[in-house]
Short mmCIF file of C-alpha atoms in Angstrom, two decimals:
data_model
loop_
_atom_site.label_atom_id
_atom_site.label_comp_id
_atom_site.label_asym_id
_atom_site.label_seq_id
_atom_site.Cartn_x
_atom_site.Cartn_y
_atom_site.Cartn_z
CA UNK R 1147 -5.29 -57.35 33.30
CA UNK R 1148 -4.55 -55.37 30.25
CA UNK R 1149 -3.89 -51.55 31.21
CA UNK R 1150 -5.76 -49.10 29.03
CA UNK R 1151 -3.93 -46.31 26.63
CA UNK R 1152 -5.78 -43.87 28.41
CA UNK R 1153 -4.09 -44.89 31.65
CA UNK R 1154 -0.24 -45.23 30.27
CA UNK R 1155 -1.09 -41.94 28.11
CA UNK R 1156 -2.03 -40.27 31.63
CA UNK R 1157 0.99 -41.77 33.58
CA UNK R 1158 3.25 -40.86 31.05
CA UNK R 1159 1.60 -37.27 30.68
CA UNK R 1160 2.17 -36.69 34.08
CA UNK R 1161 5.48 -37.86 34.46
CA UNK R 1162 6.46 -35.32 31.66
CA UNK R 1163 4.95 -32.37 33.64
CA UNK R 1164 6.28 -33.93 37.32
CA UNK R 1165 9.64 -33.38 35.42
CA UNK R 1166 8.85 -30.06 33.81
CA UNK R 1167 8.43 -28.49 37.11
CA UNK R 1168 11.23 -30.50 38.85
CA UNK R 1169 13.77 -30.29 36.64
CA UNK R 1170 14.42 -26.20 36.74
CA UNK R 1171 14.57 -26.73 41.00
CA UNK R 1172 16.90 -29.04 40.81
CA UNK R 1173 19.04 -27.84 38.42
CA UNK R 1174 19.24 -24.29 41.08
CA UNK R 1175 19.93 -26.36 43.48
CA UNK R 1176 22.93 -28.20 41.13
CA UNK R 1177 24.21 -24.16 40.68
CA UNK R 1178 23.95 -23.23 44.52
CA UNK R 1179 26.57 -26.05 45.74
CA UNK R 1180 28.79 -25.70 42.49
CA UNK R 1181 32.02 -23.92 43.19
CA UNK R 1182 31.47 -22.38 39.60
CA UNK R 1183 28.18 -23.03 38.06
CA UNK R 1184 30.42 -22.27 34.14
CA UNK R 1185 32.58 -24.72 34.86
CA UNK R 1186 30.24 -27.80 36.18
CA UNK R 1187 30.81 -30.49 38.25
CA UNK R 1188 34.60 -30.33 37.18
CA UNK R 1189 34.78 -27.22 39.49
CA UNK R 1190 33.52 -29.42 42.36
CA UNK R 1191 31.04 -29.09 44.93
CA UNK R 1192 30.86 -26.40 47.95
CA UNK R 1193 28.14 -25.15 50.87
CA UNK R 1194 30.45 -22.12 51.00
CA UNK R 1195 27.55 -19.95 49.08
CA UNK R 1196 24.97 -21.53 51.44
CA UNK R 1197 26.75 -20.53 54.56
CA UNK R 1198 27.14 -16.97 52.42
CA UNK R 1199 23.17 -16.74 51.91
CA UNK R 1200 22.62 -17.59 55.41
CA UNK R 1201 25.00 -14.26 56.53
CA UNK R 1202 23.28 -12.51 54.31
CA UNK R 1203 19.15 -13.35 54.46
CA UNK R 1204 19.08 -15.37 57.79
CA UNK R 1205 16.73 -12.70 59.30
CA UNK R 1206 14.47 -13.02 56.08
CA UNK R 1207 14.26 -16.40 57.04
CA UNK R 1208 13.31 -16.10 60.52
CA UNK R 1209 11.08 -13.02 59.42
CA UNK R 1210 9.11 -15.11 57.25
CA UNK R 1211 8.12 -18.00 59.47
CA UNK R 1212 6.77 -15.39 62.22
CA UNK R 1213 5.10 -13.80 59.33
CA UNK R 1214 3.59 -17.22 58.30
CA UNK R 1215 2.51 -18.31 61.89
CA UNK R 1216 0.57 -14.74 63.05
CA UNK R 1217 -1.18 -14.54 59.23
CA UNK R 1218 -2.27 -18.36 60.39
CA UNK R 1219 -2.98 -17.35 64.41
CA UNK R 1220 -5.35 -13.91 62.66
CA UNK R 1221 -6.92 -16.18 60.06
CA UNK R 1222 -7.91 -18.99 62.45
CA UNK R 1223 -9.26 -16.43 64.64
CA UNK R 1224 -11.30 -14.55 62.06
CA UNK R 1225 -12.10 -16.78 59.30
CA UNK R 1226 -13.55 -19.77 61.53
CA UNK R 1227 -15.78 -17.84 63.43
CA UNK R 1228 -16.84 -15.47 60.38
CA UNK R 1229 -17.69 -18.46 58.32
CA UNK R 1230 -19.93 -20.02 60.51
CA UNK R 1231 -21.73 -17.17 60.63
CA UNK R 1232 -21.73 -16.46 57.28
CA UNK R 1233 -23.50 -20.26 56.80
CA UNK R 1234 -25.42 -19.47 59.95
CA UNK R 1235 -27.37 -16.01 58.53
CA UNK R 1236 -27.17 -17.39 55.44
CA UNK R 1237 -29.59 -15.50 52.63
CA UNK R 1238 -28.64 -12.66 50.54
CA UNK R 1239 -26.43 -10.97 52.91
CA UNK R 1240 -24.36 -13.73 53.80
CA UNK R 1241 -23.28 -14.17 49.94
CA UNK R 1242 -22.65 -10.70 49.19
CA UNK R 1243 -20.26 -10.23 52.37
CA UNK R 1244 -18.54 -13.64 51.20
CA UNK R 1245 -17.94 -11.86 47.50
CA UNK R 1246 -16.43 -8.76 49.29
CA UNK R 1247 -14.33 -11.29 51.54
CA UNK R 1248 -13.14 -13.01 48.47
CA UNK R 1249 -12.56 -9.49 46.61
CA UNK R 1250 -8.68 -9.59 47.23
CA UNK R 1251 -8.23 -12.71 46.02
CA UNK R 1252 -9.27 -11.53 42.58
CA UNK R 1253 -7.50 -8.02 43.00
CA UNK R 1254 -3.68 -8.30 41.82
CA UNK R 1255 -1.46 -8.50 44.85
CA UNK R 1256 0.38 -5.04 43.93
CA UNK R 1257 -2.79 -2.78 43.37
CA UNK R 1258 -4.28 -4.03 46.58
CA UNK R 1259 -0.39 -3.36 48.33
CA UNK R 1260 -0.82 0.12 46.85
CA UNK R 1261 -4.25 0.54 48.43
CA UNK R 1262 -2.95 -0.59 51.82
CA UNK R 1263 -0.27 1.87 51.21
CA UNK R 1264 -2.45 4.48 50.32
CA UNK R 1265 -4.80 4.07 53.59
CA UNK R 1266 -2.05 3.01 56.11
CA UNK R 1267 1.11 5.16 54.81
CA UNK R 1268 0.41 8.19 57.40
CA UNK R 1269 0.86 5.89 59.85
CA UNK R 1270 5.09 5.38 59.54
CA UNK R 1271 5.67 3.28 62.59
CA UNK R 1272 2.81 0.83 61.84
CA UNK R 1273 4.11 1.22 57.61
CA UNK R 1274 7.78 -0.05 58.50
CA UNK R 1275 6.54 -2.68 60.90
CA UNK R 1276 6.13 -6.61 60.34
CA UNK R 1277 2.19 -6.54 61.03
CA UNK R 1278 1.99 -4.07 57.92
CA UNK R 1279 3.02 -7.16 55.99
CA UNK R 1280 0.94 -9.47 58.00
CA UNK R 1281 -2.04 -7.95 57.80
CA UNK R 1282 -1.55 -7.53 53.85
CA UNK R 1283 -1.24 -11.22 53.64
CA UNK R 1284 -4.21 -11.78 56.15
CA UNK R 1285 -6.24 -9.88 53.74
CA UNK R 1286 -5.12 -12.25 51.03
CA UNK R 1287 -5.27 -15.46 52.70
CA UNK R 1288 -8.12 -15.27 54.79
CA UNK R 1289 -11.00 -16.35 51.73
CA UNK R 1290 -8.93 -19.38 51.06
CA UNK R 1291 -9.64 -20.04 55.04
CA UNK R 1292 -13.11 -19.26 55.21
CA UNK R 1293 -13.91 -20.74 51.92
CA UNK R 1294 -12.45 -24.57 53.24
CA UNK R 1295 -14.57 -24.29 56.69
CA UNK R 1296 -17.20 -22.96 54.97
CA UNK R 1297 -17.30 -25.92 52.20
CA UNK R 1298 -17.09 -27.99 55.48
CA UNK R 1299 -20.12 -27.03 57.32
CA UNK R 1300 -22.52 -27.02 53.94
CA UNK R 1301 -21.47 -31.21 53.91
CA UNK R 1302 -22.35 -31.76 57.96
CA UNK R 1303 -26.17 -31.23 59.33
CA UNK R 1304 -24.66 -28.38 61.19
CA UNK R 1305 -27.96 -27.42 62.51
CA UNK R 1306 -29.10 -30.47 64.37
CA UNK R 1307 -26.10 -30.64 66.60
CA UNK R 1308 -25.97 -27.30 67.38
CA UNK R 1309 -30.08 -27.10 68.31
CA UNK R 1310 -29.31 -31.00 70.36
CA UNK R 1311 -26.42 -29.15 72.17
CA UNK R 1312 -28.99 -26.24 72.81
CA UNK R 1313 -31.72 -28.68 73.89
CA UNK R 1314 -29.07 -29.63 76.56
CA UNK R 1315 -28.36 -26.03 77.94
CA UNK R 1316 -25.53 -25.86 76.15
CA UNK R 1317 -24.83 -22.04 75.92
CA UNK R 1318 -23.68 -20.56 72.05
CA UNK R 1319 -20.02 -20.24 73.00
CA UNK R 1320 -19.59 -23.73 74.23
CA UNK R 1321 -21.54 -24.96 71.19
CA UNK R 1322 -19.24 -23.68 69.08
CA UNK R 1323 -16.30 -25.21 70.71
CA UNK R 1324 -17.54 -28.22 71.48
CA UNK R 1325 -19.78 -29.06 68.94
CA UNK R 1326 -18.62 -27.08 65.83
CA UNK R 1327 -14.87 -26.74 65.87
CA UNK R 1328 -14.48 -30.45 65.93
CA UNK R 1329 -16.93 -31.52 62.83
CA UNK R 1330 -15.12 -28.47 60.62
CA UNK R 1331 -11.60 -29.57 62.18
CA UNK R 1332 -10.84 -31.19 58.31
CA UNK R 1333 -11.49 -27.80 56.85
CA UNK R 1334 -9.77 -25.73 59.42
CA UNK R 1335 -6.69 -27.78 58.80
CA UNK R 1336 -7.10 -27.87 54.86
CA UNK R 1337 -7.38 -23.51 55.06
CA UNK R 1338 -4.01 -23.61 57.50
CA UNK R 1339 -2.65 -26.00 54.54
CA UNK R 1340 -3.24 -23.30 52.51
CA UNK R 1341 -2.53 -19.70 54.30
CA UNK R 1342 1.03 -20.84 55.09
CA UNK R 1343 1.93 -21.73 51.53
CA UNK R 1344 0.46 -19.01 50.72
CA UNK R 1345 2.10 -16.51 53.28
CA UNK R 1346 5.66 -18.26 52.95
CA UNK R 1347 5.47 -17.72 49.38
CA UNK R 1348 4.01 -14.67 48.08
CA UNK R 1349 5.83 -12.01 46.47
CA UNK R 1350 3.72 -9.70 44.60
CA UNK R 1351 2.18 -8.03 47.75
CA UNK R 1352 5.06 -8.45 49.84
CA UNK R 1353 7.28 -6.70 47.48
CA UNK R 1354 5.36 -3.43 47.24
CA UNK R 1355 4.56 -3.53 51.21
CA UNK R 1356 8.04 -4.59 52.56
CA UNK R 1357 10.74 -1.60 53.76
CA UNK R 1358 14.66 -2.77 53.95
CA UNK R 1359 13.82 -3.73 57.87
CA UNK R 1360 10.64 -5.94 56.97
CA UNK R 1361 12.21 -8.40 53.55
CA UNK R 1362 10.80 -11.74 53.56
CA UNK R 1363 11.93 -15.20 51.84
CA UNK R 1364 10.57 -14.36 48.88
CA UNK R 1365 12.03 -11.02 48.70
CA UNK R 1366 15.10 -11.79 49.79
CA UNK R 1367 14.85 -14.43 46.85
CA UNK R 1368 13.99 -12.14 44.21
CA UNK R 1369 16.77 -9.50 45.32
CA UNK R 1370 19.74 -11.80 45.25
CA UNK R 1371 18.54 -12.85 41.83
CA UNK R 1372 19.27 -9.36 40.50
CA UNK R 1373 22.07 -8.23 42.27
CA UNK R 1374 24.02 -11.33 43.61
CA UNK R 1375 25.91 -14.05 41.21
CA UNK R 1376 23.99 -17.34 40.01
CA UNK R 1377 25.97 -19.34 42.78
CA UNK R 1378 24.48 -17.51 45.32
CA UNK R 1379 21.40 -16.52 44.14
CA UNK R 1380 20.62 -20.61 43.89
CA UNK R 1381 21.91 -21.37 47.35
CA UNK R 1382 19.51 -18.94 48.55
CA UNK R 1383 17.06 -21.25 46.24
CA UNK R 1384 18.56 -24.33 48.06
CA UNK R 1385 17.80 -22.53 51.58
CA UNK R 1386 14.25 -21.75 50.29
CA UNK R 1387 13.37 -25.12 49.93
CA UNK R 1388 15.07 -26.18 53.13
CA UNK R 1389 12.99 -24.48 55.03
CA UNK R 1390 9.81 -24.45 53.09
CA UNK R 1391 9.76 -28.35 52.18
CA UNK R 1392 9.56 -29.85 56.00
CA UNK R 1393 7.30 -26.97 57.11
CA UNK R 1394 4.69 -28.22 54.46
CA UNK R 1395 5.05 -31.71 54.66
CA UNK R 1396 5.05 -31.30 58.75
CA UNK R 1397 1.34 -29.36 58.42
CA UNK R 1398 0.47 -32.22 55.58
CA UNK R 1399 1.51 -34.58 58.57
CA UNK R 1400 -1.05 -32.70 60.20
CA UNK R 1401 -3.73 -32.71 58.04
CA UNK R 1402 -3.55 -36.65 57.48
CA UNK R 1403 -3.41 -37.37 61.47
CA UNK R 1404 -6.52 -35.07 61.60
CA UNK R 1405 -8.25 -36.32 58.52
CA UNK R 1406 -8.19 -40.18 60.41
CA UNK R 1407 -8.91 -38.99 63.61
CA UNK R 1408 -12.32 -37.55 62.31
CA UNK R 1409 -13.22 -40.94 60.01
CA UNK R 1410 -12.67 -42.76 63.05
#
């Protein structure tokens, strides 16, 4: 079977851009085990500006992952819950308070820091505290979360199994539990996808929010960029993606096992 020029043009397309984005990462990663990234591999190899990066930015690392997990735990518990009942009152109302939901996501992530700033700076214990940043991301992350259940429930009849689990004396609570959560499970776990790559990896916001005490990955990234050499500057690339890569594929894991338990 003869293969179409469309098809090798598309392949070969993609390959180019698979290697346009890889190519940069792993040539960081090439410059964070180099002894000296001038020299090349002549110089040799050595972990000794990992071990330095993780002296130096451990706590970012740590910092970020708790960051990641209560933006996820605050999403989950507000954006499941509000999007039902956004599709449940449905109408007018509904849409507007989904367009003021979805407002941050079109505001740049430094003007709606400064406005968080602005409202929240009087307060100094809460301003130079972790949940300062976690609540900034929240605010970012949480359309992307309501926007995957909410796709969810407008595919499913929705309505019929929660008036059958009525007709049953089923009260609203346990409907929602029982009959809701697990028909918008592929949604919930497609918006976690989402909010932790988003949380692990934005800068814009957490730049203007963090203090010295509150620096995340990304931060931390950004700062040993300008101030450190290229050697360790790239490890701290190399310990980025450590980190970052098995968390992902681990929820992706997730996502899959969940996506077969529902077809089944």
């Amino acid at each position: 079977m003869r293969i179409r020029w469309t098809t090798c043009a598309g392949i070969v397309i993609t390959a180019l851009l698979t290697l346009f984005l890889i190519v940069p990462v792993l040539l960081s990663v090439y410059a964070g085990l180099t002894v000296n990234y001038a020299r090349g591999i002549s110089a040799g190899f050595t972990l000794d500006w990992v071990r330095q990066v993780w002296g130096l930015y451990s706590d970012t690392v740590l910092r970020s992952l708790v960051v990641a997990l209560l933006t996820l735990i605050l999403t989950l518990l507000i954006g499941v819950p509000g999007a039902y009942a956004l599709v449940r009152r449905g109408g007018r109302f509904a849409r507007i308070v989904e367009e003021i939901v979805t407002l941050p996501v079109a505001i740049p992530g430094l003007a709606l820091a400064l406005a968080m700033i602005l409202l929240y700076g009087g307060f100094g214990a809460f301003r130079q505290s972790t949940l300062f940043v976690v609540i900034g991301h929240v605010l970012f992350t949480l359309p992307f979360m309501m926007r995957s259940v909410i796709a969810i429930l407008e595919t499913i009849d929705w309505r019929t199994l929660d008036e059958g689990a009525a007709s049953l004396g089923s009260p609203a609570w346990r409907r929602f539990v029982d009959v809701i959560l697990p028909n918008v499970r592929p949604g919930i776990v497609a918006g976690a996808l989402t909010v932790v790559t988003l949380s692990i990896g934005e800068f814009n916001l957490t730049w203007m929010m963090h203090t010295p005490m509150t620096k995340t990955l990304p931060v931390g990234l950004a700062d040993a960029y300008a101030s450190m050499r290229l050697e360790i500057a790239s490890a701290y690339t190399l310990v980025f993606l450590v980190m970052v890569i098995p968390l992902l594929v681990g929820v992706q894991a997730v996502a899959d096992l969940s996506e077969k338990r529902t077809k089944s």
